[in-house]
CSV table of C-alpha atoms in Angstrom, one decimal:
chain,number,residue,atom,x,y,z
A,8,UNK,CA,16.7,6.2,6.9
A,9,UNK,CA,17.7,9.3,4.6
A,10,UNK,CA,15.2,10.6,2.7
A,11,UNK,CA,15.8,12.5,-0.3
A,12,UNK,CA,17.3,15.5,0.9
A,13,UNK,CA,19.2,13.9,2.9
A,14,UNK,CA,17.5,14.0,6.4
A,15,UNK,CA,16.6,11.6,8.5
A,16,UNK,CA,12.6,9.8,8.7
A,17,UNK,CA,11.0,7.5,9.6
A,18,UNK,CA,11.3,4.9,7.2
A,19,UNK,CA,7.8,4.3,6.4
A,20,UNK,CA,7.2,7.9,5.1
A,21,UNK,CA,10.2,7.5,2.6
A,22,UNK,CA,8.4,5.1,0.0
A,23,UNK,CA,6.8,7.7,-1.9
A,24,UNK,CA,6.2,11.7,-2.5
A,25,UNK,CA,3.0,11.3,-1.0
A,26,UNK,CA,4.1,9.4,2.0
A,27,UNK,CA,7.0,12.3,2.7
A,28,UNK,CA,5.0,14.9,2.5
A,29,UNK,CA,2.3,13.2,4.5
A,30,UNK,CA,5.4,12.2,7.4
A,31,UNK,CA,6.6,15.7,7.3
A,32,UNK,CA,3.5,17.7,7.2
A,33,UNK,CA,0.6,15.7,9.3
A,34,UNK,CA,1.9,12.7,10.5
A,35,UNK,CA,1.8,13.1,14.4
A,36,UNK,CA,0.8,16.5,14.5
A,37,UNK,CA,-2.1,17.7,16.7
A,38,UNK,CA,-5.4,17.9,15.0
A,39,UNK,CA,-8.3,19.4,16.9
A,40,UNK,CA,-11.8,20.1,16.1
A,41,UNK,CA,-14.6,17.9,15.7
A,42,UNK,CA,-15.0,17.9,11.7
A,43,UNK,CA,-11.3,17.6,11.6
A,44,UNK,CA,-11.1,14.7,14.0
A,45,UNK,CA,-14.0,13.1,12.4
A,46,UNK,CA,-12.3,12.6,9.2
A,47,UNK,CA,-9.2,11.4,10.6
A,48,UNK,CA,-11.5,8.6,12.4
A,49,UNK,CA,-13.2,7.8,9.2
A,50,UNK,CA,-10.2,7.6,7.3
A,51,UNK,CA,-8.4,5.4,9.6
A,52,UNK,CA,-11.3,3.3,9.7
A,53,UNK,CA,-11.6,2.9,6.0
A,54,UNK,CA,-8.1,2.2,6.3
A,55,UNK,CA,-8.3,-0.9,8.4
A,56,UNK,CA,-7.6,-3.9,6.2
A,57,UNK,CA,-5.6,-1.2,2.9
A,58,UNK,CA,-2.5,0.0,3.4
A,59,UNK,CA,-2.7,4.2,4.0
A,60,UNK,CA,-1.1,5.2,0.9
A,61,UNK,CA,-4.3,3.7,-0.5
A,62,UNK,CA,-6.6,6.1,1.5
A,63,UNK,CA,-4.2,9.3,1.4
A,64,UNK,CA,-4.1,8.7,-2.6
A,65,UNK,CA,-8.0,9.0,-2.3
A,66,UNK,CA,-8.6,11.3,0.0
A,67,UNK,CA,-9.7,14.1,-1.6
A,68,UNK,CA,-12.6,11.9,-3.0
A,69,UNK,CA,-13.5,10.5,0.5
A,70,UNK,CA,-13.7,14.8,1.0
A,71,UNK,CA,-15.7,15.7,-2.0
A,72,UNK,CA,-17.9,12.0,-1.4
A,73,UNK,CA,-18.7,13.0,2.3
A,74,UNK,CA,-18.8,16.8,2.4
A,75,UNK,CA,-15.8,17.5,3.6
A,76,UNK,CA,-16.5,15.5,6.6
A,77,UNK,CA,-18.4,17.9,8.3
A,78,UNK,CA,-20.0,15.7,10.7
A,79,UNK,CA,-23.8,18.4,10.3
A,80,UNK,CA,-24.0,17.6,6.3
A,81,UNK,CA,-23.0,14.2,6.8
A,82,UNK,CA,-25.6,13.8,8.7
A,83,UNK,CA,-28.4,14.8,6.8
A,84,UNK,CA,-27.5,11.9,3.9
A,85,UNK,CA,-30.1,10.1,2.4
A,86,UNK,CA,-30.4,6.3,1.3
A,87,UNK,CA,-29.5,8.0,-2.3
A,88,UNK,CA,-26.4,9.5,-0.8
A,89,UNK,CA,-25.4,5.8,0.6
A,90,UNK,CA,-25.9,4.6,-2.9
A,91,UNK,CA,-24.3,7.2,-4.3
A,92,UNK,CA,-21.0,6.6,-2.5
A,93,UNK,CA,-21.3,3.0,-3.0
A,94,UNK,CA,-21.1,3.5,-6.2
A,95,UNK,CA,-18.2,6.3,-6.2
A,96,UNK,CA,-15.2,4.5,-7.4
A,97,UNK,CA,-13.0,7.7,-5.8
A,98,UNK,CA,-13.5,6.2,-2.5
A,99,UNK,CA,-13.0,2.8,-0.7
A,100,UNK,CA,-16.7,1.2,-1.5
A,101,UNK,CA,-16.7,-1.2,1.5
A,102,UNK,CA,-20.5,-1.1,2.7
A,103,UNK,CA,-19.7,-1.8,6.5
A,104,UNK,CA,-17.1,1.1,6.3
A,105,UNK,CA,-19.7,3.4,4.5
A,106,UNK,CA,-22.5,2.6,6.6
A,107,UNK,CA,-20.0,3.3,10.0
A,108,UNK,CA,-19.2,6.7,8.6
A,109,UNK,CA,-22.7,7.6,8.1
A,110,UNK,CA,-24.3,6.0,11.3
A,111,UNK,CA,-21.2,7.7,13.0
A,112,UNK,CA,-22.0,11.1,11.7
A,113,UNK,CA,-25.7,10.6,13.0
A,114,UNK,CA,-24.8,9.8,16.2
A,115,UNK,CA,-22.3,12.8,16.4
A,116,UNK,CA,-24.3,15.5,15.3
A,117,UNK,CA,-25.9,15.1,18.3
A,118,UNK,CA,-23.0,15.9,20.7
A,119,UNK,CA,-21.6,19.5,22.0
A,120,UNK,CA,-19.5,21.2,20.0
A,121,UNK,CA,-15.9,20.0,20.9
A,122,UNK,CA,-17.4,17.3,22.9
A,123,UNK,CA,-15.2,14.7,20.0
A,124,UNK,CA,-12.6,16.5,20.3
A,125,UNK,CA,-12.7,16.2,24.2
A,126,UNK,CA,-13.3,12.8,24.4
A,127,UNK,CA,-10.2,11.8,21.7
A,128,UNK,CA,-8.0,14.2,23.6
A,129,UNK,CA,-8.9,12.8,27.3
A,130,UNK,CA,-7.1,9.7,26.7
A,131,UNK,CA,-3.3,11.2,25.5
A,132,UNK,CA,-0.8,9.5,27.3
A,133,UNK,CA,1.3,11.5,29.3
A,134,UNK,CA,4.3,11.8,26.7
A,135,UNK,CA,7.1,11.6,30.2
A,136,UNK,CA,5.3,7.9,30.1
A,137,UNK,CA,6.4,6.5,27.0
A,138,UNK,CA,9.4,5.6,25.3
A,139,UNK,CA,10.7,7.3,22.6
A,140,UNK,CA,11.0,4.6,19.5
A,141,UNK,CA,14.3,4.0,18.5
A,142,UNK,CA,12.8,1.1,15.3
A,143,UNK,CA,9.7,0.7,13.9
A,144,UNK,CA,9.7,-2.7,15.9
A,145,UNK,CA,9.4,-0.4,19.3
A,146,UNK,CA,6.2,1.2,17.9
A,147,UNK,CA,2.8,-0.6,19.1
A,148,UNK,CA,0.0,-1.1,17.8
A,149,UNK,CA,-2.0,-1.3,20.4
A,150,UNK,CA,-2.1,0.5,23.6
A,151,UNK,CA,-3.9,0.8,27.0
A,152,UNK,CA,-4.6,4.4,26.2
A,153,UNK,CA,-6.0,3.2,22.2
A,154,UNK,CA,-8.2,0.2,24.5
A,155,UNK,CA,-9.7,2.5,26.5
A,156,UNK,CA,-9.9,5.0,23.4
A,157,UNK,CA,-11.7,2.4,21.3
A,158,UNK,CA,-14.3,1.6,24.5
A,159,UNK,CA,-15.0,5.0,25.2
A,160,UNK,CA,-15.8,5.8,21.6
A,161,UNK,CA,-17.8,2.8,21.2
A,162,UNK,CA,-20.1,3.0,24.5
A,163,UNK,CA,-21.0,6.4,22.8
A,164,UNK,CA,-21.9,4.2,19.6
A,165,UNK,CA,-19.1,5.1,17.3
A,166,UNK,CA,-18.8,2.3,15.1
A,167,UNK,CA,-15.6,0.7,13.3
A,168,UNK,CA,-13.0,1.9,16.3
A,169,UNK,CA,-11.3,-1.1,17.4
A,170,UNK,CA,-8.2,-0.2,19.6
A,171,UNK,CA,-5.9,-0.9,16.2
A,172,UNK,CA,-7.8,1.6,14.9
A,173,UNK,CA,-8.0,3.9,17.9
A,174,UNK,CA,-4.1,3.6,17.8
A,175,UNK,CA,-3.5,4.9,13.9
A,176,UNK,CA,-5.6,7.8,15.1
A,177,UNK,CA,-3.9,8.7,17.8
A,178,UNK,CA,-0.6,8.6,16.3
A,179,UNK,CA,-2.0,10.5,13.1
A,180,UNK,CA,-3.7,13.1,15.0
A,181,UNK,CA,-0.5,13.9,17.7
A,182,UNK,CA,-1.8,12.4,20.7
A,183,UNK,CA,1.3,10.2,20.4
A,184,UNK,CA,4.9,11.1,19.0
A,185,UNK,CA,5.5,8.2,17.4
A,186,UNK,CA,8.4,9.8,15.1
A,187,UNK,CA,11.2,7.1,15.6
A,188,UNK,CA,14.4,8.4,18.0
A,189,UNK,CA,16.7,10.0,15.2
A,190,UNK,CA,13.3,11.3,13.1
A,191,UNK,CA,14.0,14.7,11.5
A,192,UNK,CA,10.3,15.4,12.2
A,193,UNK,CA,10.5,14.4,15.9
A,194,UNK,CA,10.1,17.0,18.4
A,195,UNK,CA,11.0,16.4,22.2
């Protein structure tokens, strides 16, 4: 569909400002890092259920609620911080999406630097593999690769990473190009 200048998008990121910047700017483009990959996880995960403009309207209160994600700070909150957020109406105040954040933070500070990042990255598909969308209707939502994602992440005890879940990541984070076939934003 044509957005407002003109170009062709996806037509999901042409509802609002915030969803065209959003397609044009992050959507599908490769994050790395640990911090970086641990918010995209969290906010995917408080996602699940809400629609994304939901969390992407919020998210600079999920950033000032958890520290900036940074999984180290995170880690160190108290029963008063868990309170605290549940509490915060700038954020999504679901307690099982809370408590995964934190318990997912304490379980993370405890691996290698990069070792998140690693892990996520290991299971891109090889882009030759996959067809390039031509409708949203091509698009899954659920993949081998996201499966075996979602298993991987949850044998290390990350929490609140079903393969749905594992599958928004991977598409917001660039491990997929899930730009649609006449996408403006989609690079080869």
């Amino acid at each position: 569909m044509a957005g407002p200048d003109g170009r062709l998008r996806c037509p999901w990121g042409l509802s609002t400002e915030d969803y065209v910047a959003y397609h044009d700017e992050e959507w599908g483009r490769p994050v790395h890092g640990d911090d970086a990959l641990y918010e995209r996880l969290c906010l995917e995960a408080f996602q699940s259920g809400l629609s994304w403009i939901t969390i992407l309207r919020r998210r600079e209160g999920f950033r000032a609620a958890f520290a900036g994600f940074k999984i180290a700070e995170v880690a160190r909150f108290t029963d008063a911080d868990r309170e605290r957020l549940l509490a915060d109406p700038g954020i999504i105040r679901n307690r099982a999406k809370v408590d995964a954040t934190l318990a997912n933070a304490g379980v993370l500070v405890d691996w290698a630097e990069g070792e998140l990042d690693e892990l996520i990255w290991s299971h891109a598909p090889d882009p030759a593999s996959r067809e390039v969308p031509g409708r949203l209707a091509d698009v899954p939502a659920i993949t081998p690769e996201s499966t075996a994602l979602s298993k991987a992440l949850k044998k290390r005890g990350i929490r609140f990473v079903g393969p749905t879940t594992a599958y928004a990541l991977m598409q917001a984070c660039g491990l997929v190009n899930d730009h649609l076939e006449d996408c403006v934003i989609r690079v080869p």
